[in-house]
Coordinates of C-alpha atoms in Angstrom, one line a residue:
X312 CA 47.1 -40.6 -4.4
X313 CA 50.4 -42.4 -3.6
X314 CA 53.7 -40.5 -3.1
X315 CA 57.3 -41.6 -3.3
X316 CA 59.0 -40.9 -0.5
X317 CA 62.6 -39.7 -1.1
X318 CA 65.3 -40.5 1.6
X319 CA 68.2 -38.4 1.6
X320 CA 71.8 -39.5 3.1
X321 CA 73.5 -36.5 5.1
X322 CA 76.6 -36.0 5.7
X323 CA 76.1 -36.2 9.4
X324 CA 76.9 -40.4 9.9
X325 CA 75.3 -41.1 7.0
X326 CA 71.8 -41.7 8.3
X327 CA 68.9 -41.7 6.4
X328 CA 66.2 -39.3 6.5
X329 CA 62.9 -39.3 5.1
X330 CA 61.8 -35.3 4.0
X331 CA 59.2 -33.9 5.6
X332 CA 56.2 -33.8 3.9
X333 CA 54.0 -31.2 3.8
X334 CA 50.6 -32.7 4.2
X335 CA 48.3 -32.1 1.4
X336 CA 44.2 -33.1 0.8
X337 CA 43.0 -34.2 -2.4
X338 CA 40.4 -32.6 -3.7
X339 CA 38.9 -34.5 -6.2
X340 CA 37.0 -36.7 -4.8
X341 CA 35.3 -33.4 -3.0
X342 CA 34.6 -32.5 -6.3
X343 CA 33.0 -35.4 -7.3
X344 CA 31.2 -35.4 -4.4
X345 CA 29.7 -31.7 -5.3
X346 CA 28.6 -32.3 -8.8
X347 CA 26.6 -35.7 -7.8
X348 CA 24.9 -33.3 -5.3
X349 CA 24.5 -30.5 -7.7
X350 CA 22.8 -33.1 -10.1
X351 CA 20.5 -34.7 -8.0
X352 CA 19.0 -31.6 -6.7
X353 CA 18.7 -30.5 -10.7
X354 CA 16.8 -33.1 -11.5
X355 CA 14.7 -33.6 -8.5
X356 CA 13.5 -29.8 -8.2
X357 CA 10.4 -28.6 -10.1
X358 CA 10.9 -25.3 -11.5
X359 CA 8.0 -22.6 -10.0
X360 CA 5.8 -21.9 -13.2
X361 CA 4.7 -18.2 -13.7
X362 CA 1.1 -17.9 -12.7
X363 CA -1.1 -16.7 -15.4
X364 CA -4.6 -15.5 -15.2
X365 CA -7.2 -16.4 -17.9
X366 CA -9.3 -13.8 -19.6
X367 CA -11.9 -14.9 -21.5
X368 CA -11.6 -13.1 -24.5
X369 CA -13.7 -12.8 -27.1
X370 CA -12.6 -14.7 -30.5
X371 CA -11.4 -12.4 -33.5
X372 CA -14.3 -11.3 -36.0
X373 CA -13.3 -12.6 -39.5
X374 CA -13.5 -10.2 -42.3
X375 CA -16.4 -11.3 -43.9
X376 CA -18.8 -10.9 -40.5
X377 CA -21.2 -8.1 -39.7
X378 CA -19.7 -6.1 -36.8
X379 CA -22.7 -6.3 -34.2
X380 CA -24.0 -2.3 -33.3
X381 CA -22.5 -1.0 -30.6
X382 CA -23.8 -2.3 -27.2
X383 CA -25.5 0.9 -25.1
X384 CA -25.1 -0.4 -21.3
X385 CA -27.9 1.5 -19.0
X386 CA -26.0 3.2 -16.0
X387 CA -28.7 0.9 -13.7
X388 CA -27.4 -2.1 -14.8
X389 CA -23.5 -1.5 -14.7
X390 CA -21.3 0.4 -12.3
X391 CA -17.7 2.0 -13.2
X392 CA -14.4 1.4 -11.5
X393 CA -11.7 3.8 -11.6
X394 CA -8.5 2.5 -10.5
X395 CA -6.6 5.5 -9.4
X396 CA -2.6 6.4 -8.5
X397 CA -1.5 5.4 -4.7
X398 CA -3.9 2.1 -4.7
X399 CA -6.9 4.4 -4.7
X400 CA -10.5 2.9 -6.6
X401 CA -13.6 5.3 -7.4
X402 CA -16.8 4.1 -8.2
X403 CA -20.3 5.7 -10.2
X404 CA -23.1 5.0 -11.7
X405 CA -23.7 8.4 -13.3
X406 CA -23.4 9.9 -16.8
X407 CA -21.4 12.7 -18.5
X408 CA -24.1 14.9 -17.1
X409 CA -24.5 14.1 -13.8
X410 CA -21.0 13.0 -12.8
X411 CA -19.2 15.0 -10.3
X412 CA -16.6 15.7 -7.5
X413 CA -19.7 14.5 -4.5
X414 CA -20.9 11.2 -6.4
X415 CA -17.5 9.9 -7.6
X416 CA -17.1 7.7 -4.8
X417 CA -13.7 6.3 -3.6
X418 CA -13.4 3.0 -1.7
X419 CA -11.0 0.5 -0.8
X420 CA -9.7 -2.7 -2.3
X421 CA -10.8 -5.2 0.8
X422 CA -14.0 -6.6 1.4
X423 CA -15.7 -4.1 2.9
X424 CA -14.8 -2.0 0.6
X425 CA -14.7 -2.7 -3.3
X426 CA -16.6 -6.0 -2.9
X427 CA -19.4 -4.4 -1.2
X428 CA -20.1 -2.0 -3.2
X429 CA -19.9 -4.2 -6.0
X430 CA -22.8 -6.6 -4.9
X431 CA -24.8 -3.5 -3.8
X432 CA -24.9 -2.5 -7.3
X433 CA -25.8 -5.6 -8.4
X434 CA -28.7 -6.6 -6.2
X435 CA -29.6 -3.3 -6.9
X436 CA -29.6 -3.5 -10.5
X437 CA -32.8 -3.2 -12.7
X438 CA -31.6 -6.5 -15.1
X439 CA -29.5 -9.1 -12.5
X440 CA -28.8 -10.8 -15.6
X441 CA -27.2 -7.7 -17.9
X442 CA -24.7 -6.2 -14.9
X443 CA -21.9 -5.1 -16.3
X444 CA -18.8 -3.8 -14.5
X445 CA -16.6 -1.4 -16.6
X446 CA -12.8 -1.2 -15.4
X447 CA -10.8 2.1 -16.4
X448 CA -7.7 2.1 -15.1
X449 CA -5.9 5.8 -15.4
X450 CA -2.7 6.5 -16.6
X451 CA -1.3 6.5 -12.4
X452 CA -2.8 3.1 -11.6
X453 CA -0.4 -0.4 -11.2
X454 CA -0.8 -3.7 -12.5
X455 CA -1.4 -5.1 -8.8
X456 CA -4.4 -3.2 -8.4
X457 CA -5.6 -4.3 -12.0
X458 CA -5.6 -7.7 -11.1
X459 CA -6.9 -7.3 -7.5
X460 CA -10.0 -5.9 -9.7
X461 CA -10.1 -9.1 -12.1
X462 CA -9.8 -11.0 -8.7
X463 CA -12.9 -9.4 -7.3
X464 CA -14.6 -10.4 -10.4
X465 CA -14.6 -13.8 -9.7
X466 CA -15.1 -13.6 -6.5
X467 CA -18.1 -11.8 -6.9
X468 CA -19.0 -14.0 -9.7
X469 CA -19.7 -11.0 -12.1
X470 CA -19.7 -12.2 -15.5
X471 CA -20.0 -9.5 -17.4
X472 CA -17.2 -7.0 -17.4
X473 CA -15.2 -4.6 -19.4
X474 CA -11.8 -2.6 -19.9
X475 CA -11.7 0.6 -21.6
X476 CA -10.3 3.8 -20.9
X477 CA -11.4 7.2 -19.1
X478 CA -14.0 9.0 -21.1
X479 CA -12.5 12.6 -20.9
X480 CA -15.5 14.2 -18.8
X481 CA -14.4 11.1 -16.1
X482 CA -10.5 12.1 -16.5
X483 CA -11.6 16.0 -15.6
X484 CA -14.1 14.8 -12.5
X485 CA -11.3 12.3 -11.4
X486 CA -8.1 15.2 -11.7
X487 CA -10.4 17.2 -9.8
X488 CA -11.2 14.7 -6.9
X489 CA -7.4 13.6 -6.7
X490 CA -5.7 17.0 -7.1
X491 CA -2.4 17.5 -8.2
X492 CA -0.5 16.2 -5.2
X493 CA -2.0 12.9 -5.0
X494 CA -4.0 13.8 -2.1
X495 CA -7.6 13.9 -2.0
X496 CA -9.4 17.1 -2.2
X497 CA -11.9 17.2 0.4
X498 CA -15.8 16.9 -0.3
X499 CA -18.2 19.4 0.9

C-alpha cells in the first residue's frame, strides 16, 4: 500500500523534514493467505462417518399375515446372557425352577471369558443348528457392553440370537447375586 509522505518546513533554517513514520504491516494479504488455507483443507478432508452396526431384523408382519405360534427354545439348545451394572455378564442355562444364586454364572467380557463359554454351550448343545443366545440386558447395564455382546456374536458366528428383557424370577436371582451395593455376594 503506497503512502504520501508529507515534508514539513520548520522554522529552524527552513529545512525540510520528512515525518517519521510509524511502521505499519498490512494485513490483507495475511488474510488472504488464511482463507486459501482454510479452503483447501475444507475441501480436501473427509469427514469421519459414524460407525453403524447392522442388525438383521426381521421385516414387519402385514396385517393380513398369520402371526407364527410362539417359538418354545429348549434350555439345551440356547444359553442366556445377563449383562449386569459395573461391566459385569452372567450366564444360565436353567429355568424358572431351577435357577439360582450357585448356577447364575458370572464371567468376563474377553476371550477367555464370554467367548468361551459361549462355544462351550454350543458344542455342547443337543441341535448345533437351533442355538440360540438370548441377551437381557438389566436396567444397570451400558450400551458398550451391549455391543461388545453383538460383537461376540459374530465372532462366534452364532446366528441365532435374541433381545428381550429379564423374566422377573431372573431379575430376583440376579438382585440377589449382585446385592445392593454393586458388589458381589459371595457363593457358598
Amino acid at each position: 500500500m503506497a503512502e504520501v509522505q508529507v515534508q514539513d518546513k520548520s522554522a529552524k533554517g527552513g529545512k525540510v523534514r520528512s515525518k517519521k513514520n510509524n511502521p505499519r504491516v498490512d494485513m490483507t494479504p495475511m488474510v488472504d493467505l488464511n482463507f486459501l488455507l482454510l479452503m483447501f483443507f475444507m475441501f480436501t478432508s473427509t469427514f469421519s462417518k459414524p460407525n453403524v452396526m447392522d442388525l438383521g431384523l426381521p421385516a414387519k408382519p402385514k396385517d393380513e399375515d398369520k402371526k407364527p405360534p410362539p417359538t418354545e427354545i429348549k434350555l439345551s439348545n440356547s444359553i442366556s446372557l445377563l449383562l449386569g451394572k459395573d461391566n459385569k455378564v452372567f450366564w444360565h442355562q436353567q429355568d424358572n425352577t431351577s435357577l439360582t444364586d450357585q448356577n447364575l454364572n458370572e464371567t468376563t467380557f474377553d476371550r477367555e471369558g464370554i467367548r468361551k463359554v459361549i462355544e462351550q454351550a454350543k458344542a455342547n448343545a443337543a441341535d448345533k443348528t437351533k442355538f440360540t443366545v438370548i441377551i437381557k440386558p438389566t436396567d444397570d447395564a451400558v450400551y458398550k457392553n451391549f455391543v461388545d455382546i453383538l460383537d461376540e456374536m459374530a465372532i462366534t458366528k452364532s446366528e441365532q440370537y435374541g433381545v428381550t428383557d429379564l423374566k422377573p424370577w431372573e431379575k430376583a436371582i440376579y438382585d440377589r447375586k449382585v446385592g445392593n451395593s454393586g458388589a458381589v455376594a459371595p457363593t457358598k
